[in-house]
PDB file of C-alpha atoms in Angstrom:
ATOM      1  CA  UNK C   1     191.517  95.534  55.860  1.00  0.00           C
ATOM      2  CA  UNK C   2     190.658  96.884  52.392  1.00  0.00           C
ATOM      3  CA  UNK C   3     187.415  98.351  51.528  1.00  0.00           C
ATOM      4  CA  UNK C   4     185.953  98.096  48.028  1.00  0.00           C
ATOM      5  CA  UNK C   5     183.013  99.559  46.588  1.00  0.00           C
ATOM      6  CA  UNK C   6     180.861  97.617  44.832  1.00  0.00           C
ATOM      7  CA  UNK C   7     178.029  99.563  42.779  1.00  0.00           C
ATOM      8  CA  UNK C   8     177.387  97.289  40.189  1.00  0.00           C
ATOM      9  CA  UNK C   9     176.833  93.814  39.225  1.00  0.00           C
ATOM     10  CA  UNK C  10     180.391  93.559  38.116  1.00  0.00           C
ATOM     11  CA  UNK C  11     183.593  90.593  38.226  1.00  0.00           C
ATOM     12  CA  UNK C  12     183.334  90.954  42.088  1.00  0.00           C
ATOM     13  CA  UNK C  13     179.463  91.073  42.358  1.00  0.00           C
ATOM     14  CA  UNK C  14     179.291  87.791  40.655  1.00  0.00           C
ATOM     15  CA  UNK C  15     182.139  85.715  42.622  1.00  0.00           C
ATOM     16  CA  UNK C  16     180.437  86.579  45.575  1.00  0.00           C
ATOM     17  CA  UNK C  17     177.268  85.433  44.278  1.00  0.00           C
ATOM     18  CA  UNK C  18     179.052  82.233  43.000  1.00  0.00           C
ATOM     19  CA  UNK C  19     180.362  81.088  46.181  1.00  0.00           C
ATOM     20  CA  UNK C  20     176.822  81.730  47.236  1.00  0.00           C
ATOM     21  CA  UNK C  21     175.310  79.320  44.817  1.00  0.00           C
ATOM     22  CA  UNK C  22     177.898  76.872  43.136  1.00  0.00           C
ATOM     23  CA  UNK C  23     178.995  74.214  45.418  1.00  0.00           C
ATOM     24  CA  UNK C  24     182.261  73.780  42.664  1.00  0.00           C
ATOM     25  CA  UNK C  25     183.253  77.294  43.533  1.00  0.00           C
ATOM     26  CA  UNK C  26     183.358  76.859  47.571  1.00  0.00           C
ATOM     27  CA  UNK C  27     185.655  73.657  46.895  1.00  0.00           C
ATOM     28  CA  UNK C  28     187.898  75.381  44.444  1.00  0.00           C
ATOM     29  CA  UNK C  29     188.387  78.624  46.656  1.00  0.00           C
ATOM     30  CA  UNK C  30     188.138  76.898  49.381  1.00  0.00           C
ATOM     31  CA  UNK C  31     185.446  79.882  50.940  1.00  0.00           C
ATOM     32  CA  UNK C  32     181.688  79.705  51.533  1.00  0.00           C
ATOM     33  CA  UNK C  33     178.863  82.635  52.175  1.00  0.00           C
ATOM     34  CA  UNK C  34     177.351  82.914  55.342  1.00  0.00           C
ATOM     35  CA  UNK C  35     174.038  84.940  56.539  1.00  0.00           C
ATOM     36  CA  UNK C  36     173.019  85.286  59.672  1.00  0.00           C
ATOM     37  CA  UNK C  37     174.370  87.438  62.680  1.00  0.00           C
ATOM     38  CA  UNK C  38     174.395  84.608  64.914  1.00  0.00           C
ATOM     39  CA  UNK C  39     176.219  82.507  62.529  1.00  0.00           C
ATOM     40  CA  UNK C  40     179.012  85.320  61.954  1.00  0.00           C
ATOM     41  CA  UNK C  41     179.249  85.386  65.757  1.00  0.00           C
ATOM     42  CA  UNK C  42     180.075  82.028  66.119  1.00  0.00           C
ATOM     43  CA  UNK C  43     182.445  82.031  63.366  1.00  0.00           C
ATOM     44  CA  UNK C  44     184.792  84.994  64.772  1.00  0.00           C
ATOM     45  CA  UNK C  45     184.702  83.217  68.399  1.00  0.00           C
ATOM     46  CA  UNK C  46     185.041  79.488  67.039  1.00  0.00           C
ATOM     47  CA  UNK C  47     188.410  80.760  65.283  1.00  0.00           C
ATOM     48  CA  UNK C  48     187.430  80.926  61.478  1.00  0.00           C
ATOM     49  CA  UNK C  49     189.047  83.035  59.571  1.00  0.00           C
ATOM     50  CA  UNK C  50     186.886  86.023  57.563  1.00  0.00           C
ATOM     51  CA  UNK C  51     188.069  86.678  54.164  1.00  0.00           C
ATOM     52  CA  UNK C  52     184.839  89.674  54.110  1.00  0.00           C
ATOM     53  CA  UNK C  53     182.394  91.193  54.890  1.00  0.00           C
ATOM     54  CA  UNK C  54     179.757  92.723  52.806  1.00  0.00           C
ATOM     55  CA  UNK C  55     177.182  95.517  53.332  1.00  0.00           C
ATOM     56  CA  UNK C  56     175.293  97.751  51.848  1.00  0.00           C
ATOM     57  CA  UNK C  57     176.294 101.548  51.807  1.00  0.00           C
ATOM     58  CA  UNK C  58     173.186 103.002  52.674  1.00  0.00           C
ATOM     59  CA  UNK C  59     172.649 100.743  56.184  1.00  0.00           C
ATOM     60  CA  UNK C  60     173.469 102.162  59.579  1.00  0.00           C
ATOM     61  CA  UNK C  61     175.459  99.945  60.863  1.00  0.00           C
ATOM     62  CA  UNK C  62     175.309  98.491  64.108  1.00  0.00           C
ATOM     63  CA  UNK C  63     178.001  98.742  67.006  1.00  0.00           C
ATOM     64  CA  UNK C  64     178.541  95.338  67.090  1.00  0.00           C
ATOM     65  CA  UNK C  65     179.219  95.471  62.694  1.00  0.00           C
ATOM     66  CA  UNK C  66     181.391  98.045  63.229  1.00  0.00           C
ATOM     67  CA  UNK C  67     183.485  96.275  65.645  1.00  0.00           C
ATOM     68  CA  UNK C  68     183.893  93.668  63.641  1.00  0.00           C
ATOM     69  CA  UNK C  69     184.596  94.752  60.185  1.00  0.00           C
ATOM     70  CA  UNK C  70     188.636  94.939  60.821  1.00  0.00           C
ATOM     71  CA  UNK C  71     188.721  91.273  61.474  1.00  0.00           C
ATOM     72  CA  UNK C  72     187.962  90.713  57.055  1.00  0.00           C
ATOM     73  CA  UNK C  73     190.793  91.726  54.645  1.00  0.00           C
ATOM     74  CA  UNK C  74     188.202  92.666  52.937  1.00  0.00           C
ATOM     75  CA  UNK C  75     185.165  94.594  53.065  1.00  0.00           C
ATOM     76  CA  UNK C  76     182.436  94.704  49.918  1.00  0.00           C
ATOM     77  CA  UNK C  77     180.354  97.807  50.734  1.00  0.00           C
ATOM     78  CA  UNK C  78     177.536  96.873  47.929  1.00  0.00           C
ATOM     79  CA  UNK C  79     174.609  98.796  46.725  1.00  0.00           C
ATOM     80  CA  UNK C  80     170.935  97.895  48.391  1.00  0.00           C
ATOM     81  CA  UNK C  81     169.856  96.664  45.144  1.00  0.00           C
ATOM     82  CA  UNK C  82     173.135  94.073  44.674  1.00  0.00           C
ATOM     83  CA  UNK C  83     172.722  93.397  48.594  1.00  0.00           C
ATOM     84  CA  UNK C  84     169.167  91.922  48.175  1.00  0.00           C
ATOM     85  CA  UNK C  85     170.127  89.661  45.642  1.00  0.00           C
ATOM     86  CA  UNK C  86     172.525  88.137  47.502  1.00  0.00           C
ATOM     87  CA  UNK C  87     170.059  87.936  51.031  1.00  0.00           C
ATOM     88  CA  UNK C  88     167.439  85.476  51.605  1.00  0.00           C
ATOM     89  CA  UNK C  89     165.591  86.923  54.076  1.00  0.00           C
ATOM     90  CA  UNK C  90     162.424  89.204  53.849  1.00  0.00           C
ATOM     91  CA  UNK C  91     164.721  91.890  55.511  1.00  0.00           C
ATOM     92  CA  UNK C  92     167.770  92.293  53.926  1.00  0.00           C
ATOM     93  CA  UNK C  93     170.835  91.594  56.620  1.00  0.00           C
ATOM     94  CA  UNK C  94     172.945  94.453  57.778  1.00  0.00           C
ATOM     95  CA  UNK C  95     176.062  92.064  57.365  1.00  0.00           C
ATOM     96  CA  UNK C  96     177.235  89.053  55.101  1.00  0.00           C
ATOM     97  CA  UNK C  97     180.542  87.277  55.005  1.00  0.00           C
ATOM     98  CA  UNK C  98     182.770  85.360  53.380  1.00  0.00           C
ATOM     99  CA  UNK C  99     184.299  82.519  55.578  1.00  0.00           C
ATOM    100  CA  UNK C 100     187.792  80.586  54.337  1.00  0.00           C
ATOM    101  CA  UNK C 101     187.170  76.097  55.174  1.00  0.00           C
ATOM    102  CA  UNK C 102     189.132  74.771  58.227  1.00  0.00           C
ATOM    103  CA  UNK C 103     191.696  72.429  57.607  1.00  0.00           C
ATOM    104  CA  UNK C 104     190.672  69.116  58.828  1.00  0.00           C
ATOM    105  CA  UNK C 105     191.933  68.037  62.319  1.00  0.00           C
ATOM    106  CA  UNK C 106     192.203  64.808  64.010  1.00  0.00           C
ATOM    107  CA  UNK C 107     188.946  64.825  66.184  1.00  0.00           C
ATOM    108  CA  UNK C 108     189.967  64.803  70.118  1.00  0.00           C
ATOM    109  CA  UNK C 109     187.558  62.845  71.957  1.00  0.00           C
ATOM    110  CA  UNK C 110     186.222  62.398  75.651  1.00  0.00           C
ATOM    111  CA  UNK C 111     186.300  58.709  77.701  1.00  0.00           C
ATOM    112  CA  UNK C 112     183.225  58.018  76.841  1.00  0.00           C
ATOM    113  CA  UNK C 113     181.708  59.960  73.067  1.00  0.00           C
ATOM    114  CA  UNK C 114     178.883  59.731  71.295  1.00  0.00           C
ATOM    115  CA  UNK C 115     179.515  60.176  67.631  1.00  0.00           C
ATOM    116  CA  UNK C 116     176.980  60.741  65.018  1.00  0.00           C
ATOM    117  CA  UNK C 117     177.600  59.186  60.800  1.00  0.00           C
ATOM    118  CA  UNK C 118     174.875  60.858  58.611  1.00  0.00           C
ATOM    119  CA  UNK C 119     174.776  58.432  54.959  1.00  0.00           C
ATOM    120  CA  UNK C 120     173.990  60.655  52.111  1.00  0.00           C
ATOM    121  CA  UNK C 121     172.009  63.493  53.363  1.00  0.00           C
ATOM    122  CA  UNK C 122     170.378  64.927  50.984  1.00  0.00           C
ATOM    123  CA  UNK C 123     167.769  67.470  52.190  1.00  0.00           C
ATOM    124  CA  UNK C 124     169.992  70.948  53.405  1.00  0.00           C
ATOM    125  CA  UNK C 125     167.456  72.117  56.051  1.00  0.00           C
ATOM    126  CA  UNK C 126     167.379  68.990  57.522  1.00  0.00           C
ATOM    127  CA  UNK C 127     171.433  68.802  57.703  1.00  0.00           C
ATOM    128  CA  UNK C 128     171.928  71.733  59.368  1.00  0.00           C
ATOM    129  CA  UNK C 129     169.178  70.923  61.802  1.00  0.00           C
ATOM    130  CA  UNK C 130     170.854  67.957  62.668  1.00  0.00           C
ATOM    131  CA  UNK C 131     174.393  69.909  63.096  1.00  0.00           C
ATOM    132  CA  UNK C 132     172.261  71.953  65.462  1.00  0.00           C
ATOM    133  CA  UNK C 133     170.893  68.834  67.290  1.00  0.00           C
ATOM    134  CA  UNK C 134     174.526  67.951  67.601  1.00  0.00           C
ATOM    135  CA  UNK C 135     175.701  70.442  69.245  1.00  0.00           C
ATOM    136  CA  UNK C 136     173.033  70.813  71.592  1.00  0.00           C
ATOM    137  CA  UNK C 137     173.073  66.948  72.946  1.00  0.00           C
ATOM    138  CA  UNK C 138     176.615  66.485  73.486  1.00  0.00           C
ATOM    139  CA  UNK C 139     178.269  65.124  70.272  1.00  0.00           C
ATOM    140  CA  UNK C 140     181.813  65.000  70.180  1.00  0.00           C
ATOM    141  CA  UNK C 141     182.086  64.216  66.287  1.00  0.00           C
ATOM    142  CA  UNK C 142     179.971  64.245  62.811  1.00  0.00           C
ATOM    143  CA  UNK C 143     180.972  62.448  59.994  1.00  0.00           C
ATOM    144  CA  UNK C 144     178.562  61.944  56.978  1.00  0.00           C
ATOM    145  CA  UNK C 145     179.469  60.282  53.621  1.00  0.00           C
ATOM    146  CA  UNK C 146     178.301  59.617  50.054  1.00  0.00           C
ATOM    147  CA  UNK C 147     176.818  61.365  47.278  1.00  0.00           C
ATOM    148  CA  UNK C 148     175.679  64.323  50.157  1.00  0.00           C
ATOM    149  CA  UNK C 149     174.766  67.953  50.054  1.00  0.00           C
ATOM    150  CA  UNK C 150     177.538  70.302  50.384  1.00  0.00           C
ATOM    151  CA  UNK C 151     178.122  71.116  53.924  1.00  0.00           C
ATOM    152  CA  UNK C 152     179.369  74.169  52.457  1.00  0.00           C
ATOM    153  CA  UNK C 153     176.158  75.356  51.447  1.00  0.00           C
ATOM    154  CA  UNK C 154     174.746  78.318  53.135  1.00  0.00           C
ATOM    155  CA  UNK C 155     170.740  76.739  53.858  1.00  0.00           C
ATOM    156  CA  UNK C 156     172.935  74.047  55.459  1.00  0.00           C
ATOM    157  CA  UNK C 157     174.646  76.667  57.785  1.00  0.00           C
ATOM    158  CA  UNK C 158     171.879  79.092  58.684  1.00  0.00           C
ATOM    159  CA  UNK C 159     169.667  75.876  59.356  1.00  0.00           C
ATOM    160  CA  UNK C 160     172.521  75.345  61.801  1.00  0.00           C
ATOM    161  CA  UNK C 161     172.251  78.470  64.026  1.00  0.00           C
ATOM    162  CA  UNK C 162     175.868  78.922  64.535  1.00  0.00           C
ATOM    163  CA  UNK C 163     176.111  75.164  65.364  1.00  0.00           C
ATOM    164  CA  UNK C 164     177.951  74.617  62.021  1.00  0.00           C
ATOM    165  CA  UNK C 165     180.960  76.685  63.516  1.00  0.00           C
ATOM    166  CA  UNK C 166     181.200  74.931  67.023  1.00  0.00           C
ATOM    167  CA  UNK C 167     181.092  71.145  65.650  1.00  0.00           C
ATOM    168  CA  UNK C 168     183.830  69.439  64.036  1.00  0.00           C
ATOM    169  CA  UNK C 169     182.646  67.543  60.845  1.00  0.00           C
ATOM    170  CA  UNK C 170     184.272  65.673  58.922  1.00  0.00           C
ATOM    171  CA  UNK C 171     183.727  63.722  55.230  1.00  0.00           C
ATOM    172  CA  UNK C 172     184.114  59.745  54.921  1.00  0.00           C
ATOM    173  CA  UNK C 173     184.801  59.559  51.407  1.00  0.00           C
ATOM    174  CA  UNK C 174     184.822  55.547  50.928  1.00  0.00           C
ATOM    175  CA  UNK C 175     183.669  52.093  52.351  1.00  0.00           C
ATOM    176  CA  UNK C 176     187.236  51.311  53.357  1.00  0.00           C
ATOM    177  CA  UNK C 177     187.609  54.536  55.178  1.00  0.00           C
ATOM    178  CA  UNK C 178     184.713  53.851  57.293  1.00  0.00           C
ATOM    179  CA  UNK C 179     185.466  50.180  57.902  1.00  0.00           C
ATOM    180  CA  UNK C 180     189.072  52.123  59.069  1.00  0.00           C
ATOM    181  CA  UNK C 181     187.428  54.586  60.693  1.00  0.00           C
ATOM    182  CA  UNK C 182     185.051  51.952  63.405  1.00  0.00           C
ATOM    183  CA  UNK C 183     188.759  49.872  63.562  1.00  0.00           C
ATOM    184  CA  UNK C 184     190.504  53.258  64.796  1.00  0.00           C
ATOM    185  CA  UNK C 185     187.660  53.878  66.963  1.00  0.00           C
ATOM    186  CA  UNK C 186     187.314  50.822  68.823  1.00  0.00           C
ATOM    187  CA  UNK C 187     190.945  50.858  68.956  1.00  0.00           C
ATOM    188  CA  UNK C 188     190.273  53.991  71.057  1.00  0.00           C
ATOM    189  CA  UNK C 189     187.234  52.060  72.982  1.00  0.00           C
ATOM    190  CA  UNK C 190     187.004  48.869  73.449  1.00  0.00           C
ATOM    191  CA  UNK C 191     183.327  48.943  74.127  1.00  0.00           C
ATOM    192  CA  UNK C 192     182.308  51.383  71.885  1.00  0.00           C
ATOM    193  CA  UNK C 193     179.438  49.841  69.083  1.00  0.00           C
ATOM    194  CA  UNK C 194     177.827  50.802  65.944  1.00  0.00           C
ATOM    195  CA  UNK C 195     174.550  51.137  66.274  1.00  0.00           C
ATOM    196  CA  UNK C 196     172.206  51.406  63.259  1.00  0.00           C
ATOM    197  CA  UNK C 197     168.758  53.242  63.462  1.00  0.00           C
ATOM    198  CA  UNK C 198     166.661  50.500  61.439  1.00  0.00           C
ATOM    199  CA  UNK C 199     162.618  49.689  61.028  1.00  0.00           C
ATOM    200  CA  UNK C 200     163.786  46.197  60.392  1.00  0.00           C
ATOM    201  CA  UNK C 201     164.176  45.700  64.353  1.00  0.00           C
ATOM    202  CA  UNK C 202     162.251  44.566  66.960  1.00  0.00           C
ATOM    203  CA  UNK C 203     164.522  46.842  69.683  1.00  0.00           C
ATOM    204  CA  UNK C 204     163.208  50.005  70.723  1.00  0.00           C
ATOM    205  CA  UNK C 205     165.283  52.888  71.320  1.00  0.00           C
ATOM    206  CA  UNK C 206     164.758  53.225  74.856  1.00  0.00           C
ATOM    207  CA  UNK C 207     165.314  49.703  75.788  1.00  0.00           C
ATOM    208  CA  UNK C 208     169.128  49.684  73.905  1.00  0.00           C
ATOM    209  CA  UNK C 209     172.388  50.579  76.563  1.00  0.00           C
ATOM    210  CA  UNK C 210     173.652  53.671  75.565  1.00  0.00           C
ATOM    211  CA  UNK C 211     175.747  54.614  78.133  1.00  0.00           C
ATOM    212  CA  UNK C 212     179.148  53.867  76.824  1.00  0.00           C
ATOM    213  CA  UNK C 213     180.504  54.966  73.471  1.00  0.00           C
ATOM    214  CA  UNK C 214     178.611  54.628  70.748  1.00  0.00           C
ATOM    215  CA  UNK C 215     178.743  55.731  66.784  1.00  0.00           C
ATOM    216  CA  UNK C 216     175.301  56.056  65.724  1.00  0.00           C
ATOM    217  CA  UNK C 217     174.361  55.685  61.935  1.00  0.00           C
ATOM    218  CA  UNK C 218     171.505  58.258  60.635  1.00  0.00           C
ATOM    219  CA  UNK C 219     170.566  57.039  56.888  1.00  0.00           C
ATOM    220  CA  UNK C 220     169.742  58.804  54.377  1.00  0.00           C
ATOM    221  CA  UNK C 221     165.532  60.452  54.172  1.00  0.00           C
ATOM    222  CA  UNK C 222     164.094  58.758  51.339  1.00  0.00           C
ATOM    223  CA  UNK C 223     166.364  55.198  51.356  1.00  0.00           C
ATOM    224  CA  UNK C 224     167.744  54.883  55.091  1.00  0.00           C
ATOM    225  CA  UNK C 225     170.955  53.721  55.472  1.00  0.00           C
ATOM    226  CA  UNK C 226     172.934  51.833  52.750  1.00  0.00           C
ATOM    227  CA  UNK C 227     173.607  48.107  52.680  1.00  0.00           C
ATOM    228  CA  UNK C 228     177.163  48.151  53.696  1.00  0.00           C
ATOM    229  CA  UNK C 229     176.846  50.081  56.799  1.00  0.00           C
ATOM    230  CA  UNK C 230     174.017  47.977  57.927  1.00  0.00           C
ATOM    231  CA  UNK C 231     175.953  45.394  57.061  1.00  0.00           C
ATOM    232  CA  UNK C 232     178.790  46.240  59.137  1.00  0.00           C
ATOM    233  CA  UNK C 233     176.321  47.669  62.451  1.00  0.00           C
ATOM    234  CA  UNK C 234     176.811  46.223  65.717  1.00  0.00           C
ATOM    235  CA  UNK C 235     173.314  46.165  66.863  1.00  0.00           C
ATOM    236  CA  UNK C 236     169.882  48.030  65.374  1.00  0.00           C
ATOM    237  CA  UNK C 237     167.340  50.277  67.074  1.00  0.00           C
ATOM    238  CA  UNK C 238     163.997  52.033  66.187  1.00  0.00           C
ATOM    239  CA  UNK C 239     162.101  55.017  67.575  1.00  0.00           C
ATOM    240  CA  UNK C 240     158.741  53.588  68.820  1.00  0.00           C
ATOM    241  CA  UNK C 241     155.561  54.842  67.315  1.00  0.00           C
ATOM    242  CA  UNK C 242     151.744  54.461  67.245  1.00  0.00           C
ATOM    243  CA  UNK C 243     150.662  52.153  64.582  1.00  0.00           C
ATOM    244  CA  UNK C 244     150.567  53.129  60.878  1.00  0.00           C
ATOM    245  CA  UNK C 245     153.613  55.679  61.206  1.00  0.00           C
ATOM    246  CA  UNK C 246     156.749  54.442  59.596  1.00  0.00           C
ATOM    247  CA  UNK C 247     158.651  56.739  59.333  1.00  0.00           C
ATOM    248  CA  UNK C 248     160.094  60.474  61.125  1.00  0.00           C
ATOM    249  CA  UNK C 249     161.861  63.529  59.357  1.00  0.00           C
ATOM    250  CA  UNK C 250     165.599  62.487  59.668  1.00  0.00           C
ATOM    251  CA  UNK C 251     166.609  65.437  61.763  1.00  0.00           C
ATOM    252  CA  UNK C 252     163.234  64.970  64.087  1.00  0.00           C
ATOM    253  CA  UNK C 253     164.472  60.785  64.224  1.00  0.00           C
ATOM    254  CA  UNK C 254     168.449  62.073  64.728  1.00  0.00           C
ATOM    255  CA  UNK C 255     167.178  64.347  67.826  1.00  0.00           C
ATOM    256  CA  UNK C 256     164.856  61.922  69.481  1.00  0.00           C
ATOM    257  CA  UNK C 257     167.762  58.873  69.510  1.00  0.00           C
ATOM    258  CA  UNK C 258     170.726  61.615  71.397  1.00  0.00           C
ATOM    259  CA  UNK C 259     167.976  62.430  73.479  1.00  0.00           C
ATOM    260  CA  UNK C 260     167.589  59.103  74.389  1.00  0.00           C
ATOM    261  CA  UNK C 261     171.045  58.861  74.428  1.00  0.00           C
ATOM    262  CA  UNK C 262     171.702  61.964  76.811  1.00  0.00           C
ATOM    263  CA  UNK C 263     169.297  60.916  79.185  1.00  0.00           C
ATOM    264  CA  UNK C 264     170.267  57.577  79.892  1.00  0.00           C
ATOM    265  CA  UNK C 265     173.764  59.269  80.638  1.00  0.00           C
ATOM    266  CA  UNK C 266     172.423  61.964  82.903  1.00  0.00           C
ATOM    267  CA  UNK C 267     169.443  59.742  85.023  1.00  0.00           C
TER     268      UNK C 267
END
């Protein structure tokens, strides 16, 4: 582990800073910023690797920093002044990192998986909410596609609560490659369907069967899902509501349906 001291808002200052900001950087360096202790937690026990940390050298570290600062090869020990810039909250972190992108990996799934395809999300709060979601209701797999926010993107992660580093997520960069994606999947199960979260439907999300496996489609806030994938959805669903409400926030809609989900499967 190197240290290097960073007093000015010099070469280093401003890569950090980039990866911070500029979604082209992450890809090309193949790194992302993350804030958040709880998200650094989860990143050393989920098995990413830390490229560095940065602090500020006039904080007291905690025990728990401390303990964790050989597992970078490198550490940025910044001034307070560079450290705020780089912080979003009101009170500046003790700790940041720098966190290298997983490889992908062929997903692994269970007998019977529910799998969750998010079409162009575009709002980053609401992505990482949904990772979150994920996570907590027993998803084996997210994909999302399109013209999409950068998963990368560090409102996307701390939206996640450490989520981001337990769930496997993966890109679905064309039409073809989800068309193979469903074939490979029912493949895998036979009874697994594609089920499409519509308005345009007069089934109600309580009513469907979703006790085998199931790849649900989440489209995107402001146009729902495109025309292909409802196109090429086994059966449609909506969330009941009282009259003159059309519409949820897309992670509120994505919890409510694997609730519905998860409960059918546990009662």
């Amino acid at each position: 582990m190197k240290a290097i001291s960073v007093s000015k808002d010099n070469a280093i200052f401003q890569q950090i800073y980039a990866l911070k900001e500029n979604r082209n950087k992450r890809a090309q360096t193949k790194m992302f910023f993350v804030e958040g202790v709880q998200n650094i937690k989860d990143a050393i026990t989920f098995g990413w690797q830390i490229e560095a940390f940065i602090y500020s050298n006039k904080t007291n570290l905690s025990n728990w920093a401390k303990s964790v600062l050989n597992k970078a090869n490198y550490n940025y020990i910044l001034s307070p002044d560079l450290m705020s810039k780089l912080s979003d909250k009101d009170e500046v972190s003790e700790i940041l990192a720098i966190i290298k992108i997983k490889e992908f990996k062929q997903p692994k799934y269970s007998k019977n998986p529910i799998i969750v395809l998010v079409d162009r999300p575009s709002k980053k709060g609401n992505l990482g909410t949904i990772i979150r979601s994920c996570d907590a209701l027993n998803v084996e797999q997210i994909y999302y596609s399109g013209h999409s926010v950068d998963i990368y993107d560090h409102t996307v992660i701390t939206a996640s609560m450490g989520s981001f580093f337990k769930m496997p997520i993966t890109f679905v960069p064309s039409n073809m490659d989800f068309l193979k994606l469903v074939d490979d999947l029912k493949s895998k199960f036979s009874d697994l369907k594609v089920v499409a979260t519509s308005l345009q439907t007069n089934n109600r999300l309580q009513d469907y069967d979703f006790t085998k496996p199931v790849l649900l489609l989440i489209g995107n806030e402001t146009e729902g899902l495109c025309k292909f994938y409802n196109e090429n959805a086994d059966d449609f669903v909506k969330i009941s509501m009282r009259p003159n409400i059309d519409s949820l926030n897309i992670a509120c809609a994505t919890t409510t349906c694997l609730y519905e989900i998860n409960r059918q499967r546990n009662f």
